[in-house]
XYZ file of C-alpha atoms in Angstrom:
194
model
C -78.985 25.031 -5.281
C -80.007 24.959 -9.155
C -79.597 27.360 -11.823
C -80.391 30.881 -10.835
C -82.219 33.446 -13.003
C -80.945 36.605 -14.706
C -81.096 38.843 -17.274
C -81.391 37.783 -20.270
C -80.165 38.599 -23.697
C -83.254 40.548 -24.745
C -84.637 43.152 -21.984
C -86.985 41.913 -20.041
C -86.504 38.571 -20.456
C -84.595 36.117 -17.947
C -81.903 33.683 -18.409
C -80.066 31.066 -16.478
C -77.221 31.376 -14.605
C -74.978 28.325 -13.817
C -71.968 27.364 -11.754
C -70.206 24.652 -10.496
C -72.801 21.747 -9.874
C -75.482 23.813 -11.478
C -77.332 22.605 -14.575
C -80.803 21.780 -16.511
C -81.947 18.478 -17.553
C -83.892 18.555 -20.158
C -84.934 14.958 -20.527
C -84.863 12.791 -23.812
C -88.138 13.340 -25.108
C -89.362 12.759 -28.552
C -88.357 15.946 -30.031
C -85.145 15.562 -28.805
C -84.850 12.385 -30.760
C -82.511 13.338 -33.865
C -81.405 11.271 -36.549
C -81.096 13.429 -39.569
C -80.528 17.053 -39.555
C -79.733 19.581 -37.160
C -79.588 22.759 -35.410
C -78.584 24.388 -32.452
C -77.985 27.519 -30.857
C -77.777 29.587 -27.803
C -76.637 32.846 -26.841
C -74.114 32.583 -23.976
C -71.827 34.781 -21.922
C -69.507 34.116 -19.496
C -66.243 36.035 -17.745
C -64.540 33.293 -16.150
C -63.883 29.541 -15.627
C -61.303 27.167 -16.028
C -61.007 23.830 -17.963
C -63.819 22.303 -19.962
C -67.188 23.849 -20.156
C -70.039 22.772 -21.810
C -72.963 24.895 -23.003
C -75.189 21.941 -24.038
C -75.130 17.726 -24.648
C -76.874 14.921 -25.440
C -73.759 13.002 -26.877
C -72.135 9.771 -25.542
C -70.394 7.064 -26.898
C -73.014 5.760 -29.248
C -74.129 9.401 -30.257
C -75.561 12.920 -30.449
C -74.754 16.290 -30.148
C -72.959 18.874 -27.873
C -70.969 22.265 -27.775
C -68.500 22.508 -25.686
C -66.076 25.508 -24.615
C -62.398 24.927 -23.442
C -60.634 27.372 -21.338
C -57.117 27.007 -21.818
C -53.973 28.246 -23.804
C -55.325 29.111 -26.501
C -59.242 28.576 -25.849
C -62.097 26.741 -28.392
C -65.327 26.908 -29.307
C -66.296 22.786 -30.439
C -69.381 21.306 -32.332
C -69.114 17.772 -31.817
C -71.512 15.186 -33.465
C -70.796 11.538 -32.477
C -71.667 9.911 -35.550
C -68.610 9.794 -36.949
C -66.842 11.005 -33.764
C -66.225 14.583 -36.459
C -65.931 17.906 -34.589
C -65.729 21.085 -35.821
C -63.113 23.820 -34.115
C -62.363 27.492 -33.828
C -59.979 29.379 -31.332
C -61.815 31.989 -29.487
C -61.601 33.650 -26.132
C -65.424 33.856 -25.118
C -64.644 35.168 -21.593
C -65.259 38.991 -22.167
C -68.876 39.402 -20.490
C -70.190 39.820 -23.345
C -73.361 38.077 -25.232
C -72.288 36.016 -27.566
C -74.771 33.394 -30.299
C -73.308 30.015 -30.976
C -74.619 28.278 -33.760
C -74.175 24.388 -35.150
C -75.873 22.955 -37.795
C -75.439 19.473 -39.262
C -77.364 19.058 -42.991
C -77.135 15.562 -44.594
C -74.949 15.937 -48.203
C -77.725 14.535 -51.026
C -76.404 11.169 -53.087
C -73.328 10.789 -51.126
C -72.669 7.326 -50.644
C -72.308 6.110 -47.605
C -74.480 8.827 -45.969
C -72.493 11.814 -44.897
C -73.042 15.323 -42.871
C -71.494 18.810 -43.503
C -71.246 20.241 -40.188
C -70.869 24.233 -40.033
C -70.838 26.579 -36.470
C -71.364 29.825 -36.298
C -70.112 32.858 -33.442
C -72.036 35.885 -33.936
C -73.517 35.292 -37.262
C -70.172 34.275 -38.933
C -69.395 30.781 -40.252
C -65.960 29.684 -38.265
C -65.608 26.510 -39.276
C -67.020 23.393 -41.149
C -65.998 19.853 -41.276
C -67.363 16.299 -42.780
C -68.807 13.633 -40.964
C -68.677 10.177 -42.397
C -72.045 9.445 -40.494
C -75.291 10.962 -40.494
C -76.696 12.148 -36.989
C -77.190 9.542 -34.597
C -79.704 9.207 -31.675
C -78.639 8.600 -28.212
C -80.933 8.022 -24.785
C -78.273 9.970 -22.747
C -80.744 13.527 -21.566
C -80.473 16.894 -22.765
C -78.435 18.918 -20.426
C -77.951 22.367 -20.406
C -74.918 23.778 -18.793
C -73.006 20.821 -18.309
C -72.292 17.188 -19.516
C -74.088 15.116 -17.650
C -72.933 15.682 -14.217
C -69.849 17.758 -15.406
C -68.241 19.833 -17.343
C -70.263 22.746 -16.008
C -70.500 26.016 -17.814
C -69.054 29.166 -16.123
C -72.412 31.950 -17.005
C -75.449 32.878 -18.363
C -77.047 30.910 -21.429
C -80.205 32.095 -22.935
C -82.260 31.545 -26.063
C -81.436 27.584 -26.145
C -82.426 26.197 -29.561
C -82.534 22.673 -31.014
C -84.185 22.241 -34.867
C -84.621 19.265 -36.595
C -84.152 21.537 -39.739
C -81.057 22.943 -40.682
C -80.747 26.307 -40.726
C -79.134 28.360 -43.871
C -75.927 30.669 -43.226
C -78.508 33.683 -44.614
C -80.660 32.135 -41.509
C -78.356 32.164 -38.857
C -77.307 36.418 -39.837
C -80.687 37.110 -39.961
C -80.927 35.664 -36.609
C -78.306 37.365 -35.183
C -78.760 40.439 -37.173
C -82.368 40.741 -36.441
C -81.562 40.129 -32.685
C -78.541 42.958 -32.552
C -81.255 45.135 -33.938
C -83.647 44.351 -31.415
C -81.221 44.656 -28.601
C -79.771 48.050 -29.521
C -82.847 49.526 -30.200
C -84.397 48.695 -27.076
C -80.911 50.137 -25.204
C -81.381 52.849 -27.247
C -84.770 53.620 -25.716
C -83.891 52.818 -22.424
C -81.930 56.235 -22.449
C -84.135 58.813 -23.138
């Protein structure tokens, strides 16, 4: 079967849970056509798994984007953008059960010559790494998937909230975001109990 439904992040709300062989495609249509800046996001948990995971693509060989989780000794959170094959890394073990918001943006540098990207990600509203791409974003015809690559590299989990801009969102952004979303989350937890 497909992805199943769940709880999601915010009360009330549902989000997918996938598994081995489970995924979304979410086609390749025109607003998923970028060339120039980015961002995405998604607020993910997961508790177990083994290998690599990924938590969205649209990146082959001739482009895109994708975020990508490996389980291993030690475990990373990646950003990659195939334009100039750049990635950005950070060590993390995500497998706690617990909700957590990954962020990647990609914002073209002004006058640099040739064109270049500063790539930044974000876990939980904190900047954990950036990195320089010799090439701006590049387009590719390969669909959106969520939960996998393609046909593999499935994520282990829930993923809710999926978000893909054409702007690039500011670090000040991105807490308020998350921030804004704790708050909402807590205070609806905090009702739940009286």
């Amino acid at each position: 079967g497909g992805p199943s439904l769940v709880g999601g992040v915010f009360t009330g709300t549902n989000a997918i849970s996938v598994g081995n062989g489970q995924y979304i495609d979410a086609g390749n249509g025109s607003s998923l056509q970028v060339t120039g800046t980015i961002t995405i996001a998604a607020w993910v948990k997961t508790s177990s798994g083994f290998g690599t995971r990924n938590i969205l693509s649209k990146r082959d060989g001739a482009g895109g984007f994708e975020v990508v989780y490996y389980d291993g000794s030690p475990s990373y959170l990646n950003f990659f953008l195939k334009g100039g094959g750049e990635q950005v890394q950070y060590a993390v073990n995500l497998e706690d059960g617990k909700w957590h918001y990954v962020v990647g943006t990609a914002t073209s540098i002004l006058g640099s010559v040739p064109p270049k990207v500063r790539m930044r990600m974000y876990l939980d509203g904190k900047e954990v790494g950036s990195a320089i791409d010799s090439n701006p974003v590049q387009n590719t015809s390969v669909p959106l998937t969520i939960g996998s690559k393609g046909v593999s590299q499935y994520w282990q989990g829930v993923i809710d909230e999926v978000l893909i801009s054409t702007s690039s969102f500011t670090t000040a952004q991105i807490q308020e975001l998350y921030a804004s979303s704790k708050m909402y989350r807590e205070f609806v937890s905090a009702r739940m109990m009286w």
